[in-house]
PDB file of C-alpha atoms and ligand atoms in Angstrom:
ATOM      1  CA  MET A  16      27.058  -4.264   6.161  1.00  0.00           C
ATOM      2  CA  ASN A  17      23.665  -5.957   6.568  1.00  0.00           C
ATOM      3  CA  PRO A  18      22.955  -7.466   3.095  1.00  0.00           C
ATOM      4  CA  VAL A  19      19.355  -6.212   3.107  1.00  0.00           C
ATOM      5  CA  TYR A  20      20.550  -2.686   3.813  1.00  0.00           C
ATOM      6  CA  GLU A  21      23.352  -3.009   1.289  1.00  0.00           C
ATOM      7  CA  LYS A  22      20.855  -3.998  -1.435  1.00  0.00           C
ATOM      8  CA  LEU A  23      18.573  -1.127  -0.453  1.00  0.00           C
ATOM      9  CA  MET A  24      21.431   1.377  -0.636  1.00  0.00           C
ATOM     10  CA  LYS A  25      22.511   0.022  -4.008  1.00  0.00           C
ATOM     11  CA  CYS A  26      18.968   0.561  -5.324  1.00  0.00           C
ATOM     12  CA  TYR A  27      18.923   4.033  -3.786  1.00  0.00           C
ATOM     13  CA  GLU A  28      22.179   4.973  -5.468  1.00  0.00           C
ATOM     14  CA  SER A  29      20.884   3.589  -8.754  1.00  0.00           C
ATOM     15  CA  VAL A  30      17.733   5.755  -8.436  1.00  0.00           C
ATOM     16  CA  ARG A  31      19.709   8.847  -7.507  1.00  0.00           C
ATOM     17  CA  GLU A  32      21.996   8.450 -10.525  1.00  0.00           C
ATOM     18  CA  LYS A  33      18.889   8.885 -12.656  1.00  0.00           C
ATOM     19  CA  ILE A  34      16.606  11.229 -10.756  1.00  0.00           C
ATOM     20  CA  ASP A  35      16.893  13.724  -7.919  1.00  0.00           C
ATOM     21  CA  PHE A  36      13.159  14.293  -7.318  1.00  0.00           C
ATOM     22  CA  VAL A  37      12.218  14.547  -3.621  1.00  0.00           C
ATOM     23  CA  PRO A  38       8.656  13.364  -2.919  1.00  0.00           C
ATOM     24  CA  GLU A  39       6.633  14.307   0.123  1.00  0.00           C
ATOM     25  CA  ILE A  40       4.067  11.528  -0.179  1.00  0.00           C
ATOM     26  CA  ALA A  41       4.638   7.970  -1.387  1.00  0.00           C
ATOM     27  CA  LEU A  42       1.586   6.389  -2.952  1.00  0.00           C
ATOM     28  CA  VAL A  43       1.211   2.678  -3.620  1.00  0.00           C
ATOM     29  CA  LEU A  44      -1.297   2.037  -6.381  1.00  0.00           C
ATOM     30  CA  GLY A  45      -3.417  -1.065  -5.943  1.00  0.00           C
ATOM     31  CA  SER A  46      -5.899  -2.608  -8.375  1.00  0.00           C
ATOM     32  CA  GLY A  47      -8.300   0.038  -9.606  1.00  0.00           C
ATOM     33  CA  LEU A  48      -5.727   2.800  -9.353  1.00  0.00           C
ATOM     34  CA  GLY A  49      -3.499   1.315 -12.018  1.00  0.00           C
ATOM     35  CA  ASP A  50      -3.998   4.282 -14.325  1.00  0.00           C
ATOM     36  CA  TYR A  51      -3.663   6.892 -11.576  1.00  0.00           C
ATOM     37  CA  GLY A  52      -0.606   8.087 -13.457  1.00  0.00           C
ATOM     38  CA  GLU A  53      -3.067  10.087 -15.579  1.00  0.00           C
ATOM     39  CA  SER A  54      -3.899  12.198 -12.508  1.00  0.00           C
ATOM     40  CA  ILE A  55      -0.258  13.153 -12.003  1.00  0.00           C
ATOM     41  CA  ASP A  56       1.776  15.938 -13.565  1.00  0.00           C
ATOM     42  CA  VAL A  57       4.544  13.519 -14.375  1.00  0.00           C
ATOM     43  CA  VAL A  58       8.116  14.720 -13.993  1.00  0.00           C
ATOM     44  CA  ALA A  59       9.758  11.351 -14.613  1.00  0.00           C
ATOM     45  CA  THR A  60       9.148   7.633 -14.562  1.00  0.00           C
ATOM     46  CA  LEU A  61      11.579   4.927 -13.663  1.00  0.00           C
ATOM     47  CA  ASP A  62      11.010   1.273 -14.558  1.00  0.00           C
ATOM     48  CA  TYR A  63      11.825  -1.116 -11.753  1.00  0.00           C
ATOM     49  CA  HIS A  64      13.907  -3.071 -14.290  1.00  0.00           C
ATOM     50  CA  ASP A  65      16.231  -0.097 -14.571  1.00  0.00           C
ATOM     51  CA  ILE A  66      17.056  -0.034 -10.867  1.00  0.00           C
ATOM     52  CA  GLU A  67      19.990  -2.246 -10.050  1.00  0.00           C
ATOM     53  CA  GLY A  68      18.985  -5.085  -7.708  1.00  0.00           C
ATOM     54  CA  PHE A  69      15.308  -4.144  -7.570  1.00  0.00           C
ATOM     55  CA  PRO A  70      12.764  -6.979  -7.080  1.00  0.00           C
ATOM     56  CA  VAL A  71      10.513  -7.083 -10.157  1.00  0.00           C
ATOM     57  CA  SER A  72       6.875  -8.239 -10.268  1.00  0.00           C
ATOM     58  CA  THR A  73       5.774 -11.219 -12.349  1.00  0.00           C
ATOM     59  CA  VAL A  74       2.000 -10.660 -12.177  1.00  0.00           C
ATOM     60  CA  GLU A  75       0.326 -10.036 -15.499  1.00  0.00           C
ATOM     61  CA  GLY A  76      -0.987  -6.521 -15.938  1.00  0.00           C
ATOM     62  CA  HIS A  77       1.118  -5.119 -13.105  1.00  0.00           C
ATOM     63  CA  LYS A  78       3.245  -2.403 -14.613  1.00  0.00           C
ATOM     64  CA  GLY A  79       6.362  -2.030 -12.589  1.00  0.00           C
ATOM     65  CA  ARG A  80       7.608   1.502 -12.286  1.00  0.00           C
ATOM     66  CA  PHE A  81       7.911   4.549 -10.090  1.00  0.00           C
ATOM     67  CA  ILE A  82       6.132   7.676 -11.248  1.00  0.00           C
ATOM     68  CA  PHE A  83       7.506  10.959  -9.941  1.00  0.00           C
ATOM     69  CA  GLY A  84       5.448  14.094 -10.196  1.00  0.00           C
ATOM     70  CA  TYR A  85       2.816  16.361  -8.700  1.00  0.00           C
ATOM     71  CA  VAL A  86      -0.756  15.698  -7.622  1.00  0.00           C
ATOM     72  CA  ASP A  87      -2.350  19.143  -7.508  1.00  0.00           C
ATOM     73  CA  GLY A  88       1.058  20.607  -6.722  1.00  0.00           C
ATOM     74  CA  VAL A  89       2.019  18.019  -4.091  1.00  0.00           C
ATOM     75  CA  PRO A  90       5.275  16.179  -4.859  1.00  0.00           C
ATOM     76  CA  VAL A  91       4.634  12.438  -4.901  1.00  0.00           C
ATOM     77  CA  VAL A  92       6.269   9.204  -5.880  1.00  0.00           C
ATOM     78  CA  CYS A  93       3.884   6.446  -6.955  1.00  0.00           C
ATOM     79  CA  MET A  94       4.530   2.763  -7.108  1.00  0.00           C
ATOM     80  CA  GLN A  95       2.687   1.532 -10.137  1.00  0.00           C
ATOM     81  CA  GLY A  96       2.877  -2.187  -9.469  1.00  0.00           C
ATOM     82  CA  ARG A  97       4.173  -3.783  -6.304  1.00  0.00           C
ATOM     83  CA  VAL A  98       5.821  -7.096  -5.628  1.00  0.00           C
ATOM     84  CA  HIS A  99       3.886  -9.633  -3.583  1.00  0.00           C
ATOM     85  CA  TYR A 100       4.949 -12.254  -1.089  1.00  0.00           C
ATOM     86  CA  TYR A 101       3.001 -14.912  -3.052  1.00  0.00           C
ATOM     87  CA  GLU A 102       5.244 -14.369  -6.057  1.00  0.00           C
ATOM     88  CA  GLY A 103       8.010 -15.997  -4.076  1.00  0.00           C
ATOM     89  CA  TYR A 104       9.929 -12.932  -2.907  1.00  0.00           C
ATOM     90  CA  ASN A 105      10.955 -12.805   0.681  1.00  0.00           C
ATOM     91  CA  MET A 106       9.459 -10.083   2.827  1.00  0.00           C
ATOM     92  CA  THR A 107      12.577  -7.928   2.798  1.00  0.00           C
ATOM     93  CA  ASP A 108      12.282  -7.705  -0.998  1.00  0.00           C
ATOM     94  CA  VAL A 109       8.547  -7.022  -0.741  1.00  0.00           C
ATOM     95  CA  VAL A 110       9.189  -3.949   1.404  1.00  0.00           C
ATOM     96  CA  LEU A 111      12.331  -2.755  -0.365  1.00  0.00           C
ATOM     97  CA  PRO A 112      10.395  -0.293  -2.573  1.00  0.00           C
ATOM     98  CA  THR A 113       8.668   1.162   0.482  1.00  0.00           C
ATOM     99  CA  ARG A 114      11.996   1.684   2.206  1.00  0.00           C
ATOM    100  CA  LEU A 115      13.397   3.154  -0.970  1.00  0.00           C
ATOM    101  CA  MET A 116      10.628   5.757  -1.155  1.00  0.00           C
ATOM    102  CA  LYS A 117      11.405   6.785   2.434  1.00  0.00           C
ATOM    103  CA  LEU A 118      15.060   7.222   1.495  1.00  0.00           C
ATOM    104  CA  MET A 119      13.941   9.368  -1.456  1.00  0.00           C
ATOM    105  CA  GLY A 120      12.387  11.706   1.097  1.00  0.00           C
ATOM    106  CA  ALA A 121       8.740  10.655   1.430  1.00  0.00           C
ATOM    107  CA  LYS A 122       7.292  11.368   4.863  1.00  0.00           C
ATOM    108  CA  VAL A 123       3.885   9.795   4.332  1.00  0.00           C
ATOM    109  CA  LEU A 124       3.058   6.377   2.904  1.00  0.00           C
ATOM    110  CA  PHE A 125      -0.394   6.241   1.316  1.00  0.00           C
ATOM    111  CA  LEU A 126      -1.337   2.610   0.682  1.00  0.00           C
ATOM    112  CA  THR A 127      -4.123   1.389  -1.581  1.00  0.00           C
ATOM    113  CA  ASN A 128      -5.207  -2.104  -2.517  1.00  0.00           C
ATOM    114  CA  ALA A 129      -8.070  -4.327  -3.546  1.00  0.00           C
ATOM    115  CA  ALA A 130      -9.383  -6.527  -0.761  1.00  0.00           C
ATOM    116  CA  GLY A 131     -12.111  -9.027  -0.060  1.00  0.00           C
ATOM    117  CA  GLY A 132     -14.828  -7.812   2.288  1.00  0.00           C
ATOM    118  CA  LEU A 133     -15.336  -9.952   5.405  1.00  0.00           C
ATOM    119  CA  ASN A 134     -17.748  -7.643   7.193  1.00  0.00           C
ATOM    120  CA  TRP A 135     -21.388  -8.441   6.384  1.00  0.00           C
ATOM    121  CA  ASP A 136     -22.160  -4.720   6.202  1.00  0.00           C
ATOM    122  CA  PHE A 137     -19.792  -4.315   3.251  1.00  0.00           C
ATOM    123  CA  ALA A 138     -20.618  -4.629  -0.438  1.00  0.00           C
ATOM    124  CA  ALA A 139     -18.419  -5.073  -3.488  1.00  0.00           C
ATOM    125  CA  GLY A 140     -17.420  -1.616  -4.661  1.00  0.00           C
ATOM    126  CA  ASP A 141     -17.180  -0.055  -1.194  1.00  0.00           C
ATOM    127  CA  LEU A 142     -14.078   1.858  -0.201  1.00  0.00           C
ATOM    128  CA  MET A 143     -12.647   1.139   3.260  1.00  0.00           C
ATOM    129  CA  LEU A 144     -10.391   3.321   5.372  1.00  0.00           C
ATOM    130  CA  ILE A 145      -7.825   1.043   7.013  1.00  0.00           C
ATOM    131  CA  THR A 146      -7.773   1.641  10.773  1.00  0.00           C
ATOM    132  CA  ASP A 147      -5.432  -1.195  11.772  1.00  0.00           C
ATOM    133  CA  HIS A 148      -4.207  -4.523  10.496  1.00  0.00           C
ATOM    134  CA  ILE A 149      -3.475  -8.144  11.364  1.00  0.00           C
ATOM    135  CA  MET A 150      -0.528  -9.806   9.662  1.00  0.00           C
ATOM    136  CA  ASN A 151       0.419 -12.721  11.877  1.00  0.00           C
ATOM    137  CA  PHE A 152      -0.223 -15.208   9.075  1.00  0.00           C
ATOM    138  CA  VAL A 153       2.699 -13.917   7.033  1.00  0.00           C
ATOM    139  CA  PRO A 154       6.239 -13.253   8.279  1.00  0.00           C
ATOM    140  CA  SER A 155       7.174  -9.813   9.531  1.00  0.00           C
ATOM    141  CA  PRO A 156       9.383  -7.889   7.091  1.00  0.00           C
ATOM    142  CA  LEU A 157      11.552  -6.990  10.083  1.00  0.00           C
ATOM    143  CA  ILE A 158      12.743 -10.570  10.706  1.00  0.00           C
ATOM    144  CA  GLY A 159      16.506 -10.852  10.452  1.00  0.00           C
ATOM    145  CA  GLN A 160      19.264  -8.630  11.712  1.00  0.00           C
ATOM    146  CA  ASN A 161      17.786  -5.235  12.525  1.00  0.00           C
ATOM    147  CA  ILE A 162      18.776  -2.389  10.223  1.00  0.00           C
ATOM    148  CA  ASN A 163      19.602   0.182  12.868  1.00  0.00           C
ATOM    149  CA  GLU A 164      19.976   2.878  10.208  1.00  0.00           C
ATOM    150  CA  LEU A 165      16.242   2.502   9.492  1.00  0.00           C
ATOM    151  CA  GLY A 166      14.691   1.913  12.882  1.00  0.00           C
ATOM    152  CA  GLN A 167      14.783   0.095  16.175  1.00  0.00           C
ATOM    153  CA  ARG A 168      14.692  -3.649  16.849  1.00  0.00           C
ATOM    154  CA  PHE A 169      11.337  -3.731  18.616  1.00  0.00           C
ATOM    155  CA  PRO A 170       9.249  -0.948  17.113  1.00  0.00           C
ATOM    156  CA  ASP A 171       5.914   0.021  18.605  1.00  0.00           C
ATOM    157  CA  MET A 172       2.931  -0.650  16.337  1.00  0.00           C
ATOM    158  CA  SER A 173       0.139   0.929  18.386  1.00  0.00           C
ATOM    159  CA  ASP A 174      -0.875   3.488  15.781  1.00  0.00           C
ATOM    160  CA  ILE A 175       0.519   2.512  12.388  1.00  0.00           C
ATOM    161  CA  TYR A 176      -2.369   4.128  10.488  1.00  0.00           C
ATOM    162  CA  LYS A 177      -2.077   7.595  11.941  1.00  0.00           C
ATOM    163  CA  PRO A 178      -5.302   8.849  13.535  1.00  0.00           C
ATOM    164  CA  ASP A 179      -4.839  12.375  12.154  1.00  0.00           C
ATOM    165  CA  LEU A 180      -4.407  11.035   8.610  1.00  0.00           C
ATOM    166  CA  GLN A 181      -7.424   8.774   9.085  1.00  0.00           C
ATOM    167  CA  GLU A 182      -9.450  11.800  10.132  1.00  0.00           C
ATOM    168  CA  ILE A 183      -8.329  13.710   7.034  1.00  0.00           C
ATOM    169  CA  ILE A 184      -9.395  10.866   4.731  1.00  0.00           C
ATOM    170  CA  ARG A 185     -12.689  10.534   6.614  1.00  0.00           C
ATOM    171  CA  SER A 186     -13.496  14.236   6.296  1.00  0.00           C
ATOM    172  CA  THR A 187     -12.309  14.321   2.678  1.00  0.00           C
ATOM    173  CA  ALA A 188     -14.741  11.503   1.812  1.00  0.00           C
ATOM    174  CA  LYS A 189     -17.501  13.495   3.517  1.00  0.00           C
ATOM    175  CA  GLU A 190     -16.640  16.631   1.532  1.00  0.00           C
ATOM    176  CA  LEU A 191     -16.808  14.583  -1.675  1.00  0.00           C
ATOM    177  CA  ASN A 192     -20.026  12.900  -0.591  1.00  0.00           C
ATOM    178  CA  LEU A 193     -18.417   9.486  -0.928  1.00  0.00           C
ATOM    179  CA  LYS A 194     -19.406   6.573   1.241  1.00  0.00           C
ATOM    180  CA  LEU A 195     -16.410   5.331   3.204  1.00  0.00           C
ATOM    181  CA  GLN A 196     -16.400   2.174   5.273  1.00  0.00           C
ATOM    182  CA  GLU A 197     -13.766   1.650   7.952  1.00  0.00           C
ATOM    183  CA  GLY A 198     -12.071  -1.412   9.268  1.00  0.00           C
ATOM    184  CA  VAL A 199      -9.208  -3.739   9.966  1.00  0.00           C
ATOM    185  CA  TYR A 200      -7.227  -5.244   7.079  1.00  0.00           C
ATOM    186  CA  ILE A 201      -5.798  -8.731   7.375  1.00  0.00           C
ATOM    187  CA  GLN A 202      -2.897  -9.758   5.190  1.00  0.00           C
ATOM    188  CA  LEU A 203      -2.829 -13.386   4.108  1.00  0.00           C
ATOM    189  CA  SER A 204      -0.184 -14.961   1.938  1.00  0.00           C
ATOM    190  CA  GLY A 205      -2.304 -15.734  -1.132  1.00  0.00           C
ATOM    191  CA  PRO A 206      -2.203 -16.406  -4.021  1.00  0.00           C
ATOM    192  CA  ASN A 207      -5.227 -18.604  -3.411  1.00  0.00           C
ATOM    193  CA  PHE A 208      -8.291 -16.871  -2.077  1.00  0.00           C
ATOM    194  CA  GLU A 209      -9.498 -17.970   1.346  1.00  0.00           C
ATOM    195  CA  THR A 210     -11.770 -20.896   2.073  1.00  0.00           C
ATOM    196  CA  PRO A 211     -15.170 -20.013   3.536  1.00  0.00           C
ATOM    197  CA  MET A 212     -13.926 -21.231   6.934  1.00  0.00           C
ATOM    198  CA  GLU A 213     -10.828 -19.049   6.705  1.00  0.00           C
ATOM    199  CA  VAL A 214     -13.076 -16.110   5.877  1.00  0.00           C
ATOM    200  CA  LYS A 215     -15.114 -16.875   8.980  1.00  0.00           C
ATOM    201  CA  MET A 216     -11.952 -17.206  11.067  1.00  0.00           C
ATOM    202  CA  CYS A 217     -10.634 -13.838   9.876  1.00  0.00           C
ATOM    203  CA  ARG A 218     -13.967 -12.219  10.716  1.00  0.00           C
ATOM    204  CA  LEU A 219     -13.907 -13.781  14.191  1.00  0.00           C
ATOM    205  CA  LEU A 220     -10.410 -12.369  14.668  1.00  0.00           C
ATOM    206  CA  GLY A 221     -11.796  -8.900  14.031  1.00  0.00           C
ATOM    207  CA  ALA A 222     -10.794  -8.344  10.422  1.00  0.00           C
ATOM    208  CA  ASP A 223     -13.094  -6.516   8.016  1.00  0.00           C
ATOM    209  CA  ALA A 224     -11.164  -7.022   4.779  1.00  0.00           C
ATOM    210  CA  ALA A 225      -8.606  -9.539   3.537  1.00  0.00           C
ATOM    211  CA  GLY A 226      -5.812  -9.011   1.062  1.00  0.00           C
ATOM    212  CA  MET A 227      -2.392 -10.168  -0.031  1.00  0.00           C
ATOM    213  CA  SER A 228      -0.314  -7.010   0.402  1.00  0.00           C
ATOM    214  CA  THR A 229      -0.131  -3.748   2.316  1.00  0.00           C
ATOM    215  CA  ALA A 230       0.309  -4.715   5.969  1.00  0.00           C
ATOM    216  CA  ALA A 231       3.938  -5.725   5.528  1.00  0.00           C
ATOM    217  CA  GLU A 232       4.623  -2.439   3.747  1.00  0.00           C
ATOM    218  CA  ALA A 233       2.908  -0.584   6.590  1.00  0.00           C
ATOM    219  CA  VAL A 234       5.048  -2.344   9.200  1.00  0.00           C
ATOM    220  CA  ALA A 235       8.279  -1.543   7.351  1.00  0.00           C
ATOM    221  CA  ALA A 236       7.199   2.073   6.926  1.00  0.00           C
ATOM    222  CA  ASN A 237       6.236   2.435  10.573  1.00  0.00           C
ATOM    223  CA  HIS A 238       9.593   0.925  11.569  1.00  0.00           C
ATOM    224  CA  MET A 239      11.260   3.790   9.674  1.00  0.00           C
ATOM    225  CA  GLY A 240       9.024   6.455  11.176  1.00  0.00           C
ATOM    226  CA  MET A 241       6.903   7.088   8.103  1.00  0.00           C
ATOM    227  CA  ARG A 242       3.352   8.223   8.696  1.00  0.00           C
ATOM    228  CA  VAL A 243       1.033   5.636   7.138  1.00  0.00           C
ATOM    229  CA  CYS A 244      -2.538   5.706   5.875  1.00  0.00           C
ATOM    230  CA  GLY A 245      -4.466   3.393   3.590  1.00  0.00           C
ATOM    231  CA  ILE A 246      -7.655   2.706   1.707  1.00  0.00           C
ATOM    232  CA  SER A 247      -8.923  -0.643   0.431  1.00  0.00           C
ATOM    233  CA  CYS A 248     -11.249  -1.080  -2.485  1.00  0.00           C
ATOM    234  CA  ILE A 249     -13.600  -3.880  -1.486  1.00  0.00           C
ATOM    235  CA  SER A 250     -13.535  -5.676  -4.809  1.00  0.00           C
ATOM    236  CA  ASN A 251     -15.617  -8.651  -3.688  1.00  0.00           C
ATOM    237  CA  LEU A 252     -17.044 -10.287  -0.625  1.00  0.00           C
ATOM    238  CA  GLY A 253     -14.990 -13.095   0.879  1.00  0.00           C
ATOM    239  CA  CYS A 254     -15.365 -16.659  -0.344  1.00  0.00           C
ATOM    240  CA  GLY A 255     -18.504 -18.290   0.975  1.00  0.00           C
ATOM    241  CA  MET A 256     -20.267 -14.970   1.614  1.00  0.00           C
ATOM    242  CA  THR A 257     -21.960 -15.100  -1.784  1.00  0.00           C
ATOM    243  CA  SER A 258     -22.985 -18.057  -3.891  1.00  0.00           C
ATOM    244  CA  SER A 259     -20.566 -17.413  -6.754  1.00  0.00           C
ATOM    245  CA  PRO A 260     -16.922 -18.496  -6.899  1.00  0.00           C
ATOM    246  CA  LEU A 261     -14.288 -15.786  -6.833  1.00  0.00           C
ATOM    247  CA  SER A 262     -11.993 -14.811  -9.656  1.00  0.00           C
ATOM    248  CA  HIS A 263      -9.258 -12.302 -10.290  1.00  0.00           C
ATOM    249  CA  ILE A 264     -11.390 -10.952 -13.152  1.00  0.00           C
ATOM    250  CA  GLU A 265     -14.186 -10.067 -10.715  1.00  0.00           C
ATOM    251  CA  VAL A 266     -11.653  -8.311  -8.465  1.00  0.00           C
ATOM    252  CA  GLN A 267     -10.357  -6.298 -11.416  1.00  0.00           C
ATOM    253  CA  GLU A 268     -13.818  -5.467 -12.777  1.00  0.00           C
ATOM    254  CA  THR A 269     -15.098  -4.095  -9.467  1.00  0.00           C
ATOM    255  CA  ALA A 270     -11.892  -2.151  -8.930  1.00  0.00           C
ATOM    256  CA  ASP A 271     -12.300  -0.605 -12.396  1.00  0.00           C
ATOM    257  CA  ARG A 272     -15.956   0.227 -11.702  1.00  0.00           C
ATOM    258  CA  VAL A 273     -15.137   2.355  -8.643  1.00  0.00           C
ATOM    259  CA  ALA A 274     -11.848   3.686  -9.956  1.00  0.00           C
ATOM    260  CA  VAL A 275     -13.233   7.188 -10.565  1.00  0.00           C
ATOM    261  CA  GLN A 276     -14.392   7.660  -6.965  1.00  0.00           C
ATOM    262  CA  PHE A 277     -11.271   5.967  -5.623  1.00  0.00           C
ATOM    263  CA  LYS A 278      -9.033   8.344  -7.591  1.00  0.00           C
ATOM    264  CA  GLN A 279     -11.075  11.354  -6.495  1.00  0.00           C
ATOM    265  CA  LEU A 280     -10.726  10.383  -2.842  1.00  0.00           C
ATOM    266  CA  VAL A 281      -6.992   9.706  -3.122  1.00  0.00           C
ATOM    267  CA  THR A 282      -6.271  12.992  -4.912  1.00  0.00           C
ATOM    268  CA  ALA A 283      -8.280  15.145  -2.505  1.00  0.00           C
ATOM    269  CA  SER A 284      -6.824  13.308   0.489  1.00  0.00           C
ATOM    270  CA  ILE A 285      -3.272  13.898  -0.765  1.00  0.00           C
ATOM    271  CA  VAL A 286      -3.981  17.623  -1.058  1.00  0.00           C
ATOM    272  CA  ASN A 287      -5.473  17.750   2.447  1.00  0.00           C
ATOM    273  CA  ILE A 288      -2.673  15.672   3.977  1.00  0.00           C
ATOM    274  CA  HIS A 289      -0.136  18.015   2.369  1.00  0.00           C
ATOM    275  CA  LYS A 290      -1.867  21.051   3.893  1.00  0.00           C
ATOM    276  CA  HIS A 291      -2.020  19.301   7.269  1.00  0.00           C
ATOM    277  CA  ILE A 292       1.630  18.276   7.474  1.00  0.00           C
ATOM    278  CA  ASN A 293       2.846  21.672   6.312  1.00  0.00           C
ATOM    279  CA  ALA A 294       0.530  23.692   8.561  1.00  0.00           C
TER     280      ALA A 294
HETATM  281  N1  HPA B 314      -9.084 -12.257  -0.498  1.00  0.00           N
HETATM  282  C1  HPA B 314      -7.789 -11.921  -0.472  1.00  0.00           C
HETATM  283  N2  HPA B 314      -7.268 -10.977  -1.250  1.00  0.00           N
HETATM  284  C2  HPA B 314      -8.092 -10.327  -2.084  1.00  0.00           C
HETATM  285  C3  HPA B 314      -9.461 -10.626  -2.155  1.00  0.00           C
HETATM  286  C4  HPA B 314      -9.974 -11.655  -1.326  1.00  0.00           C
HETATM  287  O1  HPA B 314     -11.178 -11.974  -1.321  1.00  0.00           O
HETATM  288  N3  HPA B 314      -9.986  -9.800  -3.083  1.00  0.00           N
HETATM  289  C5  HPA B 314      -8.979  -9.029  -3.540  1.00  0.00           C
HETATM  290  N4  HPA B 314      -7.833  -9.344  -2.948  1.00  0.00           N
END
């Protein structure tokens, strides 16, 4: 058996020995949504450490666990803490949790992250609906022998971030009176932030926000036929766009400042997506 698939199935069996919860929506919690667990009627939690073969994060402050439960009655699984490519994992490990949540039963992948704004119309603290992505600067998670059980060798990527889900998030933000920017996310390897020239290059390529996660997860999910949507918290403007140097503390502080609105938007969007896919 393909070793990547074998590892995935081992993790799946390990999860299923402990919990039989079937989520409808898989939510990946980025910076700023770290305490989103408080918005969930928690049924169970499962530390990544307790899943056999699971890649575990090394970043300080990233709690690594799945939370299973209900957001306003909608069954969800949340990833509280993800693993990043810059930590040294290969891309197949980075997307293993995403694949695992699909195997658990999730139909929709709702991605969130903190990202640097590249668009001059953006400000720190804005929320951005992801409409598409660029990830050519990091390897595809689909490199290697194709896992036919998950999806096809050459999957189409023309509408990863599903237009109907985008429209739901857009209208939900309107209902809540929240400002929502829109744009293209570019995934870079990190862990260093970009140089001012790299920021300019990304903007010239058409990107509106830069980050170190998310796009690879979206590709793996789309490969498996999951419906994907995502929101970035613009935690800062890209290097060189302001006079001050960038720090992880600034990223965290901005994310914390807008956490209330971010959580509100995610919760209401989950409810509306649930209604939509069950209509
Ligand atoms: N660049 C890349 N990733 C990020 C940034 C940034 O400016 N801010 C938060 N994550």
